[in-house]
Coordinates of C-alpha atoms in Angstrom, one line a residue:
Chain X
M7 CA -12.4 -59.1 11.1
K8 CA -11.8 -55.9 12.9
S9 CA -14.6 -53.9 11.2
G10 CA -16.0 -56.0 8.5
S11 CA -15.7 -53.2 6.0
N12 CA -15.4 -53.9 2.3
L13 CA -11.9 -52.5 2.2
E14 CA -10.8 -54.8 5.1
K15 CA -12.4 -57.8 3.4
I16 CA -10.7 -57.1 0.0
L17 CA -7.3 -56.6 1.7
K18 CA -7.7 -59.6 3.9
A19 CA -8.7 -61.8 1.0
G20 CA -5.4 -60.8 -0.7
H21 CA -6.9 -58.8 -3.5
F22 CA -5.1 -55.7 -4.8
A23 CA -7.2 -52.9 -3.4
F24 CA -8.2 -49.8 -5.3
T25 CA -9.5 -46.8 -3.4
G26 CA -10.6 -43.4 -4.6
E27 CA -11.1 -39.9 -3.2
L28 CA -14.0 -37.4 -3.1
G29 CA -13.8 -33.8 -1.8
P30 CA -17.1 -32.6 -0.2
P31 CA -18.6 -29.4 -1.6
R32 CA -18.1 -25.8 -0.3
G33 CA -21.8 -25.5 0.5
T34 CA -24.9 -27.4 1.2
G35 CA -26.8 -30.0 -1.0
A36 CA -26.1 -33.6 -1.7
E37 CA -26.2 -33.3 -5.5
E38 CA -22.5 -32.6 -6.0
V39 CA -21.5 -35.5 -3.7
R40 CA -23.9 -37.9 -5.5
H41 CA -22.7 -36.7 -8.9
K42 CA -19.0 -37.3 -8.0
A43 CA -19.9 -40.6 -6.3
S44 CA -21.7 -41.8 -9.5
F45 CA -18.3 -42.0 -11.3
L46 CA -16.7 -43.9 -8.5
K47 CA -19.4 -46.6 -7.9
G48 CA -18.1 -50.0 -8.8
M49 CA -14.7 -48.6 -9.6
V50 CA -13.2 -48.4 -6.2
D51 CA -13.4 -50.5 -3.0
S52 CA -13.7 -47.5 -0.7
V53 CA -13.6 -43.8 -1.2
N54 CA -11.8 -41.3 1.0
I55 CA -14.0 -38.4 2.1
T56 CA -11.6 -35.5 2.9
D57 CA -11.9 -33.5 6.0
N58 CA -11.6 -29.7 5.3
Q59 CA -8.7 -30.5 3.1
T60 CA -6.1 -27.8 2.7
A61 CA -7.7 -26.2 5.7
V62 CA -10.6 -24.9 3.6
V63 CA -14.1 -25.2 5.1
R64 CA -16.3 -27.8 3.3
M65 CA -19.3 -30.0 4.2
S66 CA -18.3 -32.2 7.1
S67 CA -16.5 -35.4 6.2
W68 CA -19.0 -37.6 8.1
A69 CA -22.0 -36.0 6.4
A70 CA -20.5 -36.4 2.9
S71 CA -19.5 -40.0 4.0
L72 CA -23.2 -40.8 4.7
I73 CA -24.3 -39.5 1.4
V74 CA -21.7 -41.6 -0.3
L75 CA -22.9 -44.6 1.7
Q76 CA -26.5 -44.0 0.5
E77 CA -25.1 -44.2 -3.0
G78 CA -23.8 -47.7 -2.4
L79 CA -20.2 -46.7 -2.0
E80 CA -18.1 -47.4 1.0
P81 CA -16.6 -44.3 2.6
N82 CA -13.2 -43.9 4.2
Y83 CA -14.0 -41.2 6.7
Q84 CA -11.0 -38.8 7.0
M85 CA -10.5 -37.1 10.3
V86 CA -7.8 -34.4 11.0
C87 CA -6.4 -33.4 14.4
R88 CA -6.5 -29.7 13.4
D89 CA -10.2 -29.0 14.0
R90 CA -11.4 -30.9 17.0
N91 CA -10.3 -32.0 20.4
R92 CA -10.5 -35.6 21.9
L93 CA -14.1 -35.1 23.0
A94 CA -15.3 -34.0 19.6
M95 CA -13.3 -36.7 17.9
Q96 CA -14.6 -39.5 20.0
S97 CA -18.2 -38.4 19.8
D98 CA -18.0 -38.0 16.0
I99 CA -16.5 -41.5 15.8
L100 CA -19.5 -42.9 17.8
G101 CA -21.9 -41.2 15.5
A102 CA -20.1 -42.1 12.3
Y103 CA -20.0 -45.8 13.3
T104 CA -23.6 -45.8 14.4
L105 CA -24.7 -44.5 11.0
G106 CA -22.6 -47.1 9.1
I107 CA -19.1 -45.8 8.6
R108 CA -16.5 -48.5 9.0
N109 CA -13.2 -47.1 7.7
M110 CA -11.3 -44.1 9.1
L111 CA -8.2 -42.3 8.1
C112 CA -6.4 -40.6 10.9
L113 CA -4.5 -37.4 9.9
S114 CA -2.7 -34.5 11.4
G115 CA -4.2 -32.1 8.9
D116 CA -2.8 -29.3 6.8
H117 CA -2.0 -26.2 8.9
Q118 CA -4.8 -23.7 9.2
K119 CA -2.4 -21.0 7.8
F120 CA -2.9 -22.5 4.3
G121 CA -6.7 -22.3 4.2
D122 CA -9.5 -19.8 4.1
H123 CA -9.5 -19.1 7.8
P124 CA -5.8 -18.5 8.6
Q125 CA -6.8 -16.8 11.8
A126 CA -8.2 -20.0 13.3
K127 CA -6.9 -21.6 16.4
G128 CA -5.4 -25.0 15.5
V129 CA -6.6 -27.6 18.0
F130 CA -4.0 -30.5 17.7
D131 CA -5.1 -31.8 21.1
V132 CA -3.9 -35.2 20.0
D133 CA -1.7 -35.9 17.0
S134 CA -2.3 -38.4 14.2
M135 CA -0.2 -41.0 16.0
Q136 CA -2.3 -40.6 19.2
L137 CA -5.6 -40.5 17.2
I138 CA -4.7 -44.0 15.8
G139 CA -4.2 -45.2 19.3
M140 CA -7.4 -43.6 20.5
V141 CA -9.5 -45.3 17.8
K142 CA -7.8 -48.6 18.5
K143 CA -8.5 -48.3 22.2
M144 CA -12.2 -47.5 21.5
R145 CA -12.4 -50.6 19.2
D146 CA -10.3 -53.2 20.9
E147 CA -10.6 -52.3 24.6
G148 CA -14.1 -50.8 24.3
K149 CA -12.9 -47.7 26.2
F150 CA -12.7 -44.0 25.7
L151 CA -9.4 -42.3 25.9
G152 CA -10.4 -41.2 29.4
G153 CA -10.9 -44.8 30.4
A154 CA -14.6 -45.2 30.7
E155 CA -16.4 -48.1 29.1
I156 CA -18.1 -47.6 25.7
L157 CA -21.6 -49.0 25.2
N158 CA -21.3 -51.0 21.9
P159 CA -17.8 -50.0 20.9
P160 CA -17.2 -48.8 17.3
Q161 CA -15.6 -51.4 15.0
I162 CA -13.4 -49.3 12.8
F163 CA -10.8 -50.3 10.2
I164 CA -8.1 -47.8 11.1
G165 CA -6.1 -46.0 8.4
A166 CA -3.4 -43.4 8.4
A167 CA -1.1 -41.6 5.9
S168 CA 2.5 -42.0 5.2
N169 CA 4.7 -39.7 3.3
P170 CA 7.8 -41.6 2.1
F171 CA 9.3 -38.5 0.5
A172 CA 9.3 -35.8 3.2
D173 CA 12.5 -35.1 5.2
P174 CA 14.2 -36.8 7.0
F175 CA 13.8 -39.6 4.5
E176 CA 15.6 -42.2 6.7
W177 CA 13.1 -41.5 9.5
R178 CA 10.0 -42.1 7.4
V179 CA 10.0 -45.8 7.7
H180 CA 10.5 -45.5 11.5
R181 CA 7.5 -43.2 11.6
L182 CA 5.5 -45.8 9.7
A183 CA 6.7 -48.4 12.3
K184 CA 5.4 -46.0 15.1
K185 CA 2.0 -45.8 13.3
I186 CA 1.9 -49.6 13.2
A187 CA 2.8 -49.8 16.9
S188 CA -0.1 -47.3 17.6
G189 CA -2.5 -49.7 15.9
V190 CA -3.0 -48.7 12.3
D191 CA -4.5 -51.4 9.9
F192 CA -3.8 -49.7 6.6
I193 CA -1.7 -47.0 5.1
Q194 CA -2.4 -44.7 2.2
T195 CA 0.7 -42.9 1.0
Q196 CA 1.3 -39.4 -0.3
C197 CA 1.1 -39.1 -4.1
I198 CA 4.1 -41.0 -5.5
Y199 CA 6.1 -39.7 -8.5
N200 CA 9.6 -40.5 -7.4
M201 CA 9.4 -44.3 -8.0
E202 CA 13.1 -44.8 -7.1
K203 CA 12.7 -43.3 -3.7
F204 CA 9.4 -45.2 -3.1
R205 CA 11.1 -48.5 -4.0
A206 CA 13.8 -47.7 -1.4
F207 CA 11.1 -46.9 1.2
I208 CA 9.2 -50.1 0.5
K209 CA 12.3 -52.2 0.5
Q210 CA 13.2 -50.8 3.9
A211 CA 9.7 -51.5 5.2
N212 CA 9.8 -55.1 3.9
E213 CA 13.2 -55.6 5.6
M214 CA 11.8 -54.4 8.9
G215 CA 8.8 -56.7 8.5
L216 CA 6.4 -53.8 8.5
T217 CA 4.6 -54.7 5.4
E218 CA 3.5 -58.0 7.1
K219 CA 1.8 -55.9 9.8
V220 CA 0.0 -53.3 7.7
Y221 CA -1.6 -53.0 4.3
I222 CA 0.1 -50.3 2.3
L223 CA -1.8 -48.6 -0.5
A224 CA 0.4 -46.6 -2.8
G225 CA -0.9 -43.1 -3.6
V226 CA -1.3 -42.2 -7.2
T227 CA -2.5 -38.8 -8.7
P228 CA -2.4 -38.5 -12.4
M229 CA -1.0 -35.2 -13.7
K230 CA -3.6 -33.2 -15.6
S231 CA -1.2 -30.7 -17.0
V232 CA 2.4 -29.5 -17.0
G233 CA 1.3 -26.6 -14.8
M234 CA -0.1 -29.0 -12.3
A235 CA 3.2 -31.0 -12.2
K236 CA 5.2 -27.8 -11.7
Y237 CA 2.9 -26.6 -9.0
M238 CA 3.1 -30.0 -7.2
K239 CA 6.8 -29.9 -7.5
S240 CA 7.4 -26.4 -6.1
K241 CA 4.4 -25.5 -4.0
V242 CA 3.1 -28.6 -2.3
P243 CA 5.1 -29.3 0.9
G244 CA 6.5 -32.8 1.1
M245 CA 5.9 -33.6 -2.6
D246 CA 8.6 -35.1 -4.7
V247 CA 8.1 -34.6 -8.5
P248 CA 11.2 -35.6 -10.5
D249 CA 12.1 -33.5 -13.5
E250 CA 11.6 -36.5 -15.8
I251 CA 7.9 -36.5 -15.1
I252 CA 7.6 -32.8 -16.1
K253 CA 9.8 -33.4 -19.2
R254 CA 7.7 -36.4 -20.2
L255 CA 4.5 -34.3 -20.0
Q256 CA 6.2 -31.5 -21.9
G257 CA 7.3 -33.9 -24.6
V258 CA 3.8 -34.7 -25.9
D259 CA 1.4 -32.7 -27.9
K260 CA -0.5 -30.2 -25.8
T261 CA -3.8 -32.0 -26.4
K262 CA -2.3 -35.2 -25.1
V263 CA -0.8 -34.1 -21.8
A264 CA -3.7 -35.3 -19.6
D265 CA -3.6 -38.6 -21.5
E266 CA 0.1 -38.9 -20.9
G267 CA -0.5 -38.2 -17.2
I268 CA -3.0 -41.1 -17.0
K269 CA -0.5 -43.3 -18.9
I270 CA 2.2 -42.5 -16.3
A271 CA -0.2 -43.4 -13.5
C272 CA -1.2 -46.7 -15.2
E273 CA 2.5 -47.6 -15.6
Q274 CA 3.0 -46.9 -11.9
I275 CA -0.1 -49.0 -11.0
E276 CA 1.2 -51.9 -13.0
E277 CA 4.5 -51.7 -11.1
F278 CA 2.7 -51.5 -7.7
K279 CA 0.7 -54.6 -8.5
E280 CA 4.0 -56.6 -8.7
M281 CA 5.7 -54.8 -5.9
K282 CA 6.3 -56.8 -2.7
G283 CA 4.8 -55.0 0.3
V284 CA 2.2 -53.0 -1.7
A285 CA -1.3 -54.1 -1.1
G286 CA -3.2 -51.7 -3.4
V287 CA -3.4 -48.3 -4.9
H288 CA -5.1 -45.2 -3.5
L289 CA -6.1 -43.0 -6.5
M290 CA -6.4 -39.4 -5.7
A291 CA -7.9 -38.0 -8.9
I292 CA -8.4 -34.5 -7.6
E293 CA -11.5 -32.8 -9.1
W294 CA -11.2 -35.4 -11.8
E295 CA -13.6 -38.0 -10.4
H296 CA -15.3 -38.4 -13.9
K297 CA -12.0 -39.8 -15.2
V298 CA -11.8 -42.5 -12.6
P299 CA -13.7 -45.1 -14.7
E300 CA -11.3 -44.6 -17.6
I301 CA -8.2 -44.7 -15.3
A302 CA -9.5 -47.9 -13.6
E303 CA -10.2 -49.5 -17.0
R304 CA -6.7 -48.6 -18.3
A305 CA -5.0 -49.6 -15.1
K306 CA -6.8 -53.0 -15.4
V307 CA -8.2 -53.1 -11.9
L308 CA -11.7 -53.8 -13.0
P309 CA -14.0 -55.5 -12.2
R310 CA -13.6 -54.9 -8.5
P311 CA -13.9 -58.0 -6.4
V312 CA -17.2 -58.5 -4.5
I313 CA -16.9 -60.3 -1.2
D314 CA -19.9 -61.2 0.9
Chain F
M23 CA 12.5 -14.2 29.6
I24 CA 9.0 -12.9 28.8
V25 CA 9.1 -11.0 25.5
A26 CA 6.6 -8.2 24.7
K27 CA 6.2 -5.6 22.1
R28 CA 4.7 -2.2 22.4
K29 CA 1.1 -1.8 21.2
P30 CA 0.5 0.4 18.2
F31 CA 0.6 4.0 19.3
D32 CA -3.0 4.7 18.1
E33 CA -4.3 1.8 20.1
I34 CA -2.6 3.2 23.3
R35 CA -4.1 6.6 22.6
Q36 CA -7.5 5.1 22.1
L37 CA -7.2 3.2 25.4
L38 CA -6.2 6.5 27.1
K39 CA -9.0 8.5 25.6
G40 CA -10.7 10.8 28.1
Y41 CA -8.0 10.5 30.7
K42 CA -6.0 13.6 31.6
K43 CA -3.7 12.4 34.4
V44 CA -1.7 9.3 33.5
L45 CA 1.0 7.4 35.3
N46 CA 3.0 5.2 33.0
V47 CA 4.6 2.3 35.0
G48 CA 7.5 0.5 33.5
C49 CA 9.0 -2.8 34.6
G50 CA 12.7 -3.3 35.0
T51 CA 12.9 -7.0 34.4
C52 CA 11.9 -9.0 31.3
V53 CA 10.3 -6.2 29.3
A54 CA 13.2 -3.9 30.0
V55 CA 15.7 -6.5 28.7
C56 CA 13.7 -7.0 25.5
L57 CA 13.4 -3.3 25.0
A58 CA 9.6 -3.1 25.2
G59 CA 8.7 -1.7 28.6
G60 CA 11.7 -0.5 30.7
E61 CA 12.7 2.9 31.8
K62 CA 13.8 4.0 28.4
E63 CA 10.6 2.9 26.7
V64 CA 8.5 4.6 29.3
S65 CA 10.2 7.9 28.6
V66 CA 9.9 7.5 24.9
L67 CA 6.2 6.6 25.0
N68 CA 5.5 9.4 27.4
A69 CA 7.2 11.9 25.1
E70 CA 5.2 10.7 22.2
L71 CA 1.9 10.8 24.1
D72 CA 2.8 14.3 25.4
M73 CA 3.6 15.5 22.0
A74 CA 0.5 14.0 20.4
G75 CA -1.8 15.5 23.1
K76 CA -0.3 19.0 22.5
L77 CA -0.7 18.6 18.7
D78 CA -4.3 17.7 19.2
D79 CA -4.8 20.7 21.5
N80 CA -5.7 18.2 24.2
P81 CA -2.7 18.1 26.5
I82 CA -2.5 15.4 29.2
E83 CA -0.4 15.2 32.3
I84 CA 1.7 12.1 32.1
A85 CA 4.4 10.9 34.4
G86 CA 6.6 7.8 34.4
I87 CA 8.1 5.5 36.9
T88 CA 9.8 2.2 36.4
I89 CA 10.0 -0.4 39.2
E90 CA 12.1 -3.4 39.4
R91 CA 9.3 -5.9 38.8
Q92 CA 5.6 -5.5 38.5
C93 CA 4.9 -9.2 39.3
D94 CA 6.4 -8.8 42.8
R95 CA 4.6 -7.1 45.7
E96 CA 7.8 -6.0 47.3
Y97 CA 8.4 -3.6 44.4
L98 CA 4.8 -2.5 43.9
E99 CA 4.8 -1.0 47.3
A100 CA 6.8 1.9 46.0
L101 CA 3.8 3.0 44.0
D102 CA 1.3 3.2 46.9
S103 CA 2.0 6.8 47.7
K104 CA 1.9 7.9 44.1
V105 CA -1.0 6.3 42.3
G106 CA -3.7 8.4 44.1
N107 CA -2.6 11.4 42.1
Y108 CA -3.6 9.9 38.7
E109 CA -6.8 8.9 36.9
V110 CA -5.3 6.0 35.2
L111 CA -2.3 3.7 35.2
L112 CA -0.6 2.6 32.0
S113 CA 1.5 -0.4 32.4
M114 CA 4.4 -1.4 30.2
A115 CA 4.9 -4.7 32.0
C116 CA 3.8 -8.1 30.7
G117 CA 0.3 -9.3 31.2
A118 CA 1.2 -10.7 34.6
G119 CA 2.5 -7.3 35.7
V120 CA -0.5 -5.5 34.4
Q121 CA -2.9 -7.8 36.4
F122 CA -0.8 -7.6 39.6
L123 CA -0.9 -3.8 39.4
A124 CA -4.7 -3.8 38.7
E125 CA -5.2 -6.2 41.6
R126 CA -3.3 -3.9 44.0
Y127 CA -5.2 -0.8 42.9
P128 CA -8.7 -2.0 42.1
Q129 CA -10.2 1.5 42.1
I130 CA -7.9 2.8 39.4
P131 CA -8.1 1.7 35.7
V132 CA -4.9 -0.1 34.7
L133 CA -4.3 -0.3 30.9
P134 CA -1.7 -2.3 29.0
A135 CA 0.7 -0.5 26.7
V136 CA 2.4 -3.7 25.5
D137 CA 1.3 -7.0 24.0
T138 CA 2.9 -9.9 25.9
T139 CA 4.2 -12.2 23.2
F140 CA 6.1 -15.2 24.3
I141 CA 8.8 -16.8 26.5
G142 CA 11.9 -16.6 24.4
V143 CA 15.5 -16.0 23.9
N144 CA 17.7 -13.1 22.8
Q145 CA 19.2 -13.9 19.4
A146 CA 20.7 -10.5 18.9
V147 CA 20.0 -7.0 20.2
G148 CA 16.3 -6.3 19.6
W149 CA 15.8 -9.8 18.1
Y150 CA 13.9 -12.4 20.1
E151 CA 12.6 -15.8 19.3
E152 CA 10.0 -17.9 21.1
R153 CA 11.2 -21.1 22.8
C154 CA 8.7 -22.2 25.4
R155 CA 4.9 -22.4 25.8
S156 CA 5.0 -23.2 29.6
C157 CA 2.9 -26.3 29.1
S158 CA 3.8 -27.7 32.5
S159 CA 5.0 -31.0 31.2
C160 CA 8.5 -30.6 29.7
V161 CA 9.5 -33.2 27.1
L162 CA 12.9 -31.6 26.2
G163 CA 14.7 -34.5 27.8
H164 CA 13.5 -36.7 24.9
T165 CA 13.5 -34.3 22.1
G166 CA 17.1 -33.2 22.0
G167 CA 16.5 -29.9 23.8
I168 CA 14.1 -28.7 21.1
C169 CA 10.5 -28.1 22.1
P170 CA 7.9 -29.6 19.7
V171 CA 5.0 -27.9 21.5
T172 CA 6.5 -24.5 20.7
M173 CA 8.6 -25.0 17.6
C174 CA 6.3 -27.3 15.6
A175 CA 3.4 -25.3 14.1
K176 CA 1.1 -28.2 14.9
G177 CA 2.6 -28.9 18.3
L178 CA 3.0 -32.6 17.4
Y179 CA 4.3 -34.9 20.0
N180 CA 5.1 -37.7 17.5
G181 CA 6.4 -35.8 14.5
P182 CA 7.5 -35.0 11.8
C183 CA 4.3 -34.6 9.8
G184 CA 4.3 -35.1 6.0
G185 CA 4.7 -31.5 5.3
T186 CA 8.4 -31.2 6.1
N187 CA 10.0 -29.5 3.1
K188 CA 13.8 -29.7 2.8
G189 CA 14.1 -29.2 6.5
S190 CA 11.5 -26.4 6.6
C191 CA 8.0 -26.3 8.1
E192 CA 5.1 -26.5 5.6
I193 CA 3.9 -23.1 6.8
D194 CA 7.0 -21.2 5.8
A195 CA 10.2 -22.0 4.1
N196 CA 12.0 -19.8 6.5
Q197 CA 10.7 -21.7 9.5
P198 CA 12.8 -24.7 10.3
C199 CA 10.8 -27.9 10.9
A200 CA 11.1 -28.7 14.7
W201 CA 11.0 -32.4 14.1
Y202 CA 13.6 -32.3 11.5
M203 CA 15.9 -30.5 13.9
I204 CA 15.0 -32.9 16.7
Y205 CA 15.8 -35.8 14.4
E206 CA 19.1 -34.3 13.3
R207 CA 20.2 -33.5 16.9
L208 CA 19.3 -36.8 18.4
K209 CA 21.0 -38.6 15.5
G210 CA 24.1 -36.6 16.1
Q211 CA 24.0 -37.7 19.8
G212 CA 23.2 -41.3 18.9
R213 CA 19.9 -41.0 20.8
L214 CA 17.2 -41.6 18.1
D215 CA 15.7 -44.3 20.4
C216 CA 14.3 -41.3 22.4
I217 CA 11.7 -40.7 19.7
L218 CA 11.0 -44.3 18.7
E219 CA 8.6 -44.6 21.6
I220 CA 5.1 -43.2 21.1
T221 CA 4.3 -40.2 23.2
P222 CA 0.8 -40.7 24.5
P223 CA -1.9 -37.9 24.4
N224 CA -0.8 -35.0 26.5
D225 CA -2.3 -34.2 29.9
W226 CA -2.9 -30.5 29.1
Q227 CA -2.2 -28.6 32.3
N228 CA -2.4 -25.1 30.9
Q229 CA -6.2 -25.1 30.5
I230 CA -6.9 -23.6 33.9
P231 CA -5.0 -21.0 35.9
R232 CA -2.0 -22.7 37.4
T233 CA -0.5 -22.2 40.9
V234 CA 2.9 -23.4 42.0
I235 CA 3.8 -23.9 45.6
Q236 CA 7.4 -25.0 46.0
P237 CA 8.3 -27.8 48.4
G238 CA 8.6 -26.5 52.0
Y239 CA 6.4 -23.5 51.3
S240 CA 2.7 -23.0 51.7
K241 CA 0.0 -20.6 50.5
P242 CA -0.2 -17.6 52.8
E243 CA -3.3 -17.5 55.0
T244 CA -4.3 -14.0 53.9
T245 CA -2.9 -12.2 50.9
A246 CA -1.0 -9.2 52.3
K247 CA -1.4 -6.0 50.4

């Protein structure tokens, strides 16, 4: 065991993992976090706590992670390279681990230009690839990036993202290989809608032996509306939404669109369960946390395994 | 070359507020080539300032001189006999030139008339694009001659990130993704192995003022004025 986190145990035991996501509030107070967490408890193995996602200021990821931990849920602490340098990152990791955080997701971060402080200076002292290596060094060598020894090194289960759809497509699997070489333990992918392209990506990863070295959790986000699908297709960089998805949502009665979105997600999850090289699903039900129990039920991933 | 652009006219006027005798010093090197602060731009700005002063019933005495390079002592010397006649110096050089001028004449206020913008290339007359951040540790040998520090909005050393959108950067559809370009160029050259290796965290050398002493040279004992 590298970290002993629940997520690590589930994956190591060979169970099909199911993780969720929770966005911290744009303000103070634990109530909103606790409320969102209440829908996820018992439904997911770990919940990603986003870090100023879309470059908009929110409660810090580690603080919201701790609230989630108090609620009996295991957080997956996200950290982006945009907002802090290597000193701040390493000290946050020490603090997070000390207070019980065991999983981390290492990300570059959306560019600050998208968010509510477009004038901000982006840090990017290290990139996501280098952040993975830094956390691994802290854990496995017990050393800071600068080389000094760490007293009681943090034992973190190291995650990262992978976008199988962004250009250049042929390079994406090599980028995955680089993240593995940097020391990543698990991967959560970008939201998948183009199954054909994803199958090609996983096939390539299988052929290169990558899926034996890393746990890949397929990213799923159910479409709530036709508008959301169109927005994801045209406005979200690196997102690949085939027209068939939009047509299928348009083809049902207006009151049934969200239900159809969940149905598509469940069909995807069924396929992922059988797909060689896929170790689980990462469900990103954006501002739709209350729907997670229903989705988990319909996707037949309940009850979640409990491992001592 | 170093590319600059002239400051907004109102900002220049605000900086000059209260001064009656102004010497505008142009620079004949980079900023002249990029049409921001050479001889021509000095005379245009002076004409505008002269006119604005007269219109405001607050005329100023403004003269202009353009030297070969403001970042070189050899050329600054030509100003020694002139600056004493003015209350203030306006410099149309890059930030380095402005500071070198201010260092040479510490009793006289030296004000910038341009914003130094980047190290870049001349794409067409009047059109310049950034290419270098002078990071002190050039990686162009491994990245197909395309700088990820400058051309990637996140300055990633191990790109591309997940925001690459049909070859464009996530920040702007008109901005090409540096890593997409790097990939394409190296692929064309059969050199993709260059970016298969992980680039370790950078040793940032541009966090303190840098000095370069070329081999065979040494720092002068005293700085001649």
